[in-house]
């Protein structure tokens, strides 16, 4: 029987969606044995390792994807978040800066930068990053949530209230009706 990389990739994604991570990983590895330079397969393998809870293997796989394709913003974003998740803020910030060099208008990277600053206790810098994310995408709920919490830390009651109102509008769908 002939195996096709695209079919294996699709099967692996479907298996991972069902929570069958080990079989999904096996499919990705089989596909990679046929196309070792396919960065999307490496990326998908990394995301599956992440979802399975193995962050070290996730980072290794996504770094391989990044070496193959240094311009994919989603790969860079994921490396930033994974690095942050294992407590490597320096590396996370390095990837975020790299991502901004490719696209300064990426709200997800700005949000990740904000999270890094927030957890360091640098609420001013966090607020600036979250504000940038929300300016770029006013419908970005996570960034609004983070900005609201940052405003709370900064004692900005007006900003906190405005974020809470926008979040409520987004949750109820009222914002889209305007």
PDB file of C-alpha atoms in Angstrom:
ATOM      1  CA  UNK A   1       0.000   0.000   0.000  1.00  0.00           C
ATOM      2  CA  UNK A   2       1.300   3.431  -0.978  1.00  0.00           C
ATOM      3  CA  UNK A   3       1.575   5.955   1.844  1.00  0.00           C
ATOM      4  CA  UNK A   4       1.094   9.622   1.107  1.00  0.00           C
ATOM      5  CA  UNK A   5       2.560  12.388   3.273  1.00  0.00           C
ATOM      6  CA  UNK A   6      -0.557  14.542   3.013  1.00  0.00           C
ATOM      7  CA  UNK A   7      -2.814  11.655   4.015  1.00  0.00           C
ATOM      8  CA  UNK A   8      -0.554  10.824   6.977  1.00  0.00           C
ATOM      9  CA  UNK A   9      -0.555  14.483   8.028  1.00  0.00           C
ATOM     10  CA  UNK A  10      -4.364  14.629   7.844  1.00  0.00           C
ATOM     11  CA  UNK A  11      -4.714  11.356   9.762  1.00  0.00           C
ATOM     12  CA  UNK A  12      -2.312  12.605  12.418  1.00  0.00           C
ATOM     13  CA  UNK A  13      -4.216  15.855  12.850  1.00  0.00           C
ATOM     14  CA  UNK A  14      -7.488  13.941  13.167  1.00  0.00           C
ATOM     15  CA  UNK A  15      -5.973  11.550  15.709  1.00  0.00           C
ATOM     16  CA  UNK A  16      -4.555  14.440  17.743  1.00  0.00           C
ATOM     17  CA  UNK A  17      -7.944  16.186  17.688  1.00  0.00           C
ATOM     18  CA  UNK A  18      -9.426  13.051  19.284  1.00  0.00           C
ATOM     19  CA  UNK A  19      -6.687  13.019  21.927  1.00  0.00           C
ATOM     20  CA  UNK A  20      -4.881  10.010  20.462  1.00  0.00           C
ATOM     21  CA  UNK A  21      -1.507  11.713  20.647  1.00  0.00           C
ATOM     22  CA  UNK A  22       0.713   8.636  20.464  1.00  0.00           C
ATOM     23  CA  UNK A  23      -0.819   7.442  17.191  1.00  0.00           C
ATOM     24  CA  UNK A  24      -0.764  10.994  15.848  1.00  0.00           C
ATOM     25  CA  UNK A  25       2.932  11.296  16.699  1.00  0.00           C
ATOM     26  CA  UNK A  26       3.596   7.964  14.987  1.00  0.00           C
ATOM     27  CA  UNK A  27       1.842   9.234  11.827  1.00  0.00           C
ATOM     28  CA  UNK A  28       3.864  12.448  11.824  1.00  0.00           C
ATOM     29  CA  UNK A  29       7.100  10.516  12.303  1.00  0.00           C
ATOM     30  CA  UNK A  30       6.198   8.173   9.432  1.00  0.00           C
ATOM     31  CA  UNK A  31       5.460  11.173   7.201  1.00  0.00           C
ATOM     32  CA  UNK A  32       8.735  12.806   8.255  1.00  0.00           C
ATOM     33  CA  UNK A  33      10.638   9.672   7.322  1.00  0.00           C
ATOM     34  CA  UNK A  34       9.458  10.375   3.768  1.00  0.00           C
ATOM     35  CA  UNK A  35       9.875  14.169   3.814  1.00  0.00           C
ATOM     36  CA  UNK A  36      12.427  15.228   6.417  1.00  0.00           C
ATOM     37  CA  UNK A  37      12.505  18.842   5.178  1.00  0.00           C
ATOM     38  CA  UNK A  38       8.746  19.429   5.425  1.00  0.00           C
ATOM     39  CA  UNK A  39       8.566  22.165   8.045  1.00  0.00           C
ATOM     40  CA  UNK A  40       4.781  21.887   8.413  1.00  0.00           C
ATOM     41  CA  UNK A  41       5.103  18.259   9.454  1.00  0.00           C
ATOM     42  CA  UNK A  42       7.709  19.245  12.058  1.00  0.00           C
ATOM     43  CA  UNK A  43       5.470  22.071  13.240  1.00  0.00           C
ATOM     44  CA  UNK A  44       2.419  19.808  13.499  1.00  0.00           C
ATOM     45  CA  UNK A  45       4.497  17.223  15.358  1.00  0.00           C
ATOM     46  CA  UNK A  46       5.591  19.933  17.792  1.00  0.00           C
ATOM     47  CA  UNK A  47       2.037  21.111  18.378  1.00  0.00           C
ATOM     48  CA  UNK A  48       0.996  17.511  19.016  1.00  0.00           C
ATOM     49  CA  UNK A  49       3.821  17.020  21.520  1.00  0.00           C
ATOM     50  CA  UNK A  50       2.706  20.256  23.194  1.00  0.00           C
ATOM     51  CA  UNK A  51      -0.884  19.067  23.405  1.00  0.00           C
ATOM     52  CA  UNK A  52       0.344  15.734  24.794  1.00  0.00           C
ATOM     53  CA  UNK A  53       2.203  17.650  27.522  1.00  0.00           C
ATOM     54  CA  UNK A  54       5.763  17.043  26.347  1.00  0.00           C
ATOM     55  CA  UNK A  55       7.029  20.612  26.015  1.00  0.00           C
ATOM     56  CA  UNK A  56      10.700  19.676  25.545  1.00  0.00           C
ATOM     57  CA  UNK A  57       9.946  17.486  22.517  1.00  0.00           C
ATOM     58  CA  UNK A  58       7.502  20.132  21.289  1.00  0.00           C
ATOM     59  CA  UNK A  59      10.210  22.785  21.344  1.00  0.00           C
ATOM     60  CA  UNK A  60      12.712  20.497  19.611  1.00  0.00           C
ATOM     61  CA  UNK A  61      10.258  19.733  16.792  1.00  0.00           C
ATOM     62  CA  UNK A  62       9.160  23.358  16.337  1.00  0.00           C
ATOM     63  CA  UNK A  63      12.804  24.499  16.345  1.00  0.00           C
ATOM     64  CA  UNK A  64      13.414  22.056  13.506  1.00  0.00           C
ATOM     65  CA  UNK A  65      10.471  23.581  11.633  1.00  0.00           C
ATOM     66  CA  UNK A  66      11.973  27.018  12.263  1.00  0.00           C
ATOM     67  CA  UNK A  67      15.384  25.991  10.928  1.00  0.00           C
ATOM     68  CA  UNK A  68      13.709  24.779   7.742  1.00  0.00           C
ATOM     69  CA  UNK A  69      11.486  27.879   7.378  1.00  0.00           C
ATOM     70  CA  UNK A  70      12.641  30.930   9.326  1.00  0.00           C
ATOM     71  CA  UNK A  71       9.865  33.158   7.967  1.00  0.00           C
ATOM     72  CA  UNK A  72       6.733  31.357   9.170  1.00  0.00           C
ATOM     73  CA  UNK A  73       5.149  33.623  11.775  1.00  0.00           C
ATOM     74  CA  UNK A  74       3.063  30.888  13.381  1.00  0.00           C
ATOM     75  CA  UNK A  75       6.189  28.795  13.975  1.00  0.00           C
ATOM     76  CA  UNK A  76       7.926  31.773  15.585  1.00  0.00           C
ATOM     77  CA  UNK A  77       4.861  32.640  17.701  1.00  0.00           C
ATOM     78  CA  UNK A  78       4.665  29.049  18.896  1.00  0.00           C
ATOM     79  CA  UNK A  79       8.356  28.997  19.826  1.00  0.00           C
ATOM     80  CA  UNK A  80       7.840  32.168  21.831  1.00  0.00           C
ATOM     81  CA  UNK A  81       4.897  30.720  23.738  1.00  0.00           C
ATOM     82  CA  UNK A  82       6.566  27.344  24.296  1.00  0.00           C
ATOM     83  CA  UNK A  83       9.726  29.022  25.570  1.00  0.00           C
ATOM     84  CA  UNK A  84       7.621  31.120  27.925  1.00  0.00           C
ATOM     85  CA  UNK A  85       5.730  28.015  29.093  1.00  0.00           C
ATOM     86  CA  UNK A  86       8.945  26.310  30.203  1.00  0.00           C
ATOM     87  CA  UNK A  87      10.065  29.474  31.990  1.00  0.00           C
ATOM     88  CA  UNK A  88      12.655  30.637  29.479  1.00  0.00           C
ATOM     89  CA  UNK A  89      11.590  34.283  29.215  1.00  0.00           C
ATOM     90  CA  UNK A  90      14.811  35.328  27.517  1.00  0.00           C
ATOM     91  CA  UNK A  91      14.361  32.885  24.669  1.00  0.00           C
ATOM     92  CA  UNK A  92      10.635  33.685  24.473  1.00  0.00           C
ATOM     93  CA  UNK A  93      11.428  37.377  24.068  1.00  0.00           C
ATOM     94  CA  UNK A  94      14.069  36.566  21.446  1.00  0.00           C
ATOM     95  CA  UNK A  95      11.466  34.770  19.341  1.00  0.00           C
ATOM     96  CA  UNK A  96       8.928  37.545  19.866  1.00  0.00           C
ATOM     97  CA  UNK A  97      11.419  40.138  18.645  1.00  0.00           C
ATOM     98  CA  UNK A  98      12.223  37.941  15.659  1.00  0.00           C
ATOM     99  CA  UNK A  99       8.517  37.701  14.898  1.00  0.00           C
ATOM    100  CA  UNK A 100       8.088  41.469  15.113  1.00  0.00           C
ATOM    101  CA  UNK A 101      10.944  41.908  12.652  1.00  0.00           C
ATOM    102  CA  UNK A 102       8.853  39.920  10.175  1.00  0.00           C
ATOM    103  CA  UNK A 103       5.547  41.591  11.034  1.00  0.00           C
ATOM    104  CA  UNK A 104       5.152  44.430  13.532  1.00  0.00           C
ATOM    105  CA  UNK A 105       1.384  44.114  13.142  1.00  0.00           C
ATOM    106  CA  UNK A 106       1.088  40.632  14.638  1.00  0.00           C
ATOM    107  CA  UNK A 107      -1.220  41.007  17.664  1.00  0.00           C
ATOM    108  CA  UNK A 108      -0.416  37.522  18.996  1.00  0.00           C
ATOM    109  CA  UNK A 109       3.261  38.326  19.355  1.00  0.00           C
ATOM    110  CA  UNK A 110       2.443  41.625  21.066  1.00  0.00           C
ATOM    111  CA  UNK A 111       0.192  39.722  23.468  1.00  0.00           C
ATOM    112  CA  UNK A 112       2.949  37.220  24.262  1.00  0.00           C
ATOM    113  CA  UNK A 113       5.372  40.083  24.911  1.00  0.00           C
ATOM    114  CA  UNK A 114       2.797  41.588  27.253  1.00  0.00           C
ATOM    115  CA  UNK A 115       2.443  38.304  29.143  1.00  0.00           C
ATOM    116  CA  UNK A 116       6.209  38.085  29.582  1.00  0.00           C
ATOM    117  CA  UNK A 117       6.413  41.632  30.952  1.00  0.00           C
ATOM    118  CA  UNK A 118       3.338  41.141  33.150  1.00  0.00           C
ATOM    119  CA  UNK A 119       4.809  38.068  34.787  1.00  0.00           C
ATOM    120  CA  UNK A 120       8.048  39.935  35.398  1.00  0.00           C
ATOM    121  CA  UNK A 121       6.008  42.624  37.184  1.00  0.00           C
ATOM    122  CA  UNK A 122       6.756  45.268  34.534  1.00  0.00           C
ATOM    123  CA  UNK A 123       3.143  46.414  34.157  1.00  0.00           C
ATOM    124  CA  UNK A 124       3.955  49.554  32.159  1.00  0.00           C
ATOM    125  CA  UNK A 125       5.684  47.556  29.423  1.00  0.00           C
ATOM    126  CA  UNK A 126       3.002  44.877  29.620  1.00  0.00           C
ATOM    127  CA  UNK A 127       0.298  47.502  29.195  1.00  0.00           C
ATOM    128  CA  UNK A 128       2.057  48.965  26.160  1.00  0.00           C
ATOM    129  CA  UNK A 129       2.303  45.536  24.531  1.00  0.00           C
ATOM    130  CA  UNK A 130      -1.318  44.596  25.274  1.00  0.00           C
ATOM    131  CA  UNK A 131      -2.501  47.994  24.018  1.00  0.00           C
ATOM    132  CA  UNK A 132      -0.599  47.357  20.791  1.00  0.00           C
ATOM    133  CA  UNK A 133      -2.255  43.939  20.431  1.00  0.00           C
ATOM    134  CA  UNK A 134      -5.732  45.374  21.017  1.00  0.00           C
ATOM    135  CA  UNK A 135      -5.093  48.280  18.651  1.00  0.00           C
ATOM    136  CA  UNK A 136      -4.117  45.821  15.931  1.00  0.00           C
ATOM    137  CA  UNK A 137      -7.076  43.546  16.647  1.00  0.00           C
ATOM    138  CA  UNK A 138      -9.902  45.097  18.681  1.00  0.00           C
ATOM    139  CA  UNK A 139     -11.648  41.689  18.790  1.00  0.00           C
ATOM    140  CA  UNK A 140      -8.705  39.904  20.439  1.00  0.00           C
ATOM    141  CA  UNK A 141     -10.388  38.785  23.651  1.00  0.00           C
ATOM    142  CA  UNK A 142      -7.280  37.359  25.339  1.00  0.00           C
ATOM    143  CA  UNK A 143      -5.374  40.603  24.849  1.00  0.00           C
ATOM    144  CA  UNK A 144      -8.320  42.586  26.246  1.00  0.00           C
ATOM    145  CA  UNK A 145      -8.441  40.261  29.238  1.00  0.00           C
ATOM    146  CA  UNK A 146      -4.708  40.718  29.818  1.00  0.00           C
ATOM    147  CA  UNK A 147      -4.935  44.473  29.341  1.00  0.00           C
ATOM    148  CA  UNK A 148      -7.781  44.645  31.867  1.00  0.00           C
ATOM    149  CA  UNK A 149      -5.668  42.809  34.447  1.00  0.00           C
ATOM    150  CA  UNK A 150      -2.704  45.058  33.687  1.00  0.00           C
ATOM    151  CA  UNK A 151      -4.808  48.180  34.137  1.00  0.00           C
ATOM    152  CA  UNK A 152      -5.951  46.727  37.468  1.00  0.00           C
ATOM    153  CA  UNK A 153      -2.304  46.313  38.556  1.00  0.00           C
ATOM    154  CA  UNK A 154      -1.563  49.882  37.443  1.00  0.00           C
ATOM    155  CA  UNK A 155      -4.579  51.287  39.287  1.00  0.00           C
ATOM    156  CA  UNK A 156      -6.196  52.463  36.044  1.00  0.00           C
ATOM    157  CA  UNK A 157      -9.862  51.950  36.976  1.00  0.00           C
ATOM    158  CA  UNK A 158     -11.159  53.675  33.839  1.00  0.00           C
ATOM    159  CA  UNK A 159      -9.068  51.525  31.527  1.00  0.00           C
ATOM    160  CA  UNK A 160     -10.042  48.401  33.444  1.00  0.00           C
ATOM    161  CA  UNK A 161     -13.721  49.276  33.154  1.00  0.00           C
ATOM    162  CA  UNK A 162     -13.428  50.002  29.419  1.00  0.00           C
ATOM    163  CA  UNK A 163     -11.757  46.631  28.835  1.00  0.00           C
ATOM    164  CA  UNK A 164     -14.440  44.852  30.867  1.00  0.00           C
ATOM    165  CA  UNK A 165     -17.175  46.528  28.813  1.00  0.00           C
ATOM    166  CA  UNK A 166     -15.531  45.585  25.514  1.00  0.00           C
ATOM    167  CA  UNK A 167     -15.052  42.014  26.706  1.00  0.00           C
ATOM    168  CA  UNK A 168     -18.721  41.825  27.663  1.00  0.00           C
ATOM    169  CA  UNK A 169     -19.727  43.185  24.257  1.00  0.00           C
ATOM    170  CA  UNK A 170     -17.539  40.641  22.493  1.00  0.00           C
ATOM    171  CA  UNK A 171     -18.939  37.780  24.576  1.00  0.00           C
ATOM    172  CA  UNK A 172     -22.529  38.771  23.921  1.00  0.00           C
ATOM    173  CA  UNK A 173     -22.046  39.604  20.250  1.00  0.00           C
ATOM    174  CA  UNK A 174     -23.252  43.188  20.729  1.00  0.00           C
ATOM    175  CA  UNK A 175     -19.974  44.520  19.367  1.00  0.00           C
ATOM    176  CA  UNK A 176     -20.586  42.927  15.968  1.00  0.00           C
ATOM    177  CA  UNK A 177     -24.076  44.391  15.709  1.00  0.00           C
ATOM    178  CA  UNK A 178     -22.803  47.967  15.524  1.00  0.00           C
TER     179      UNK A 178
END
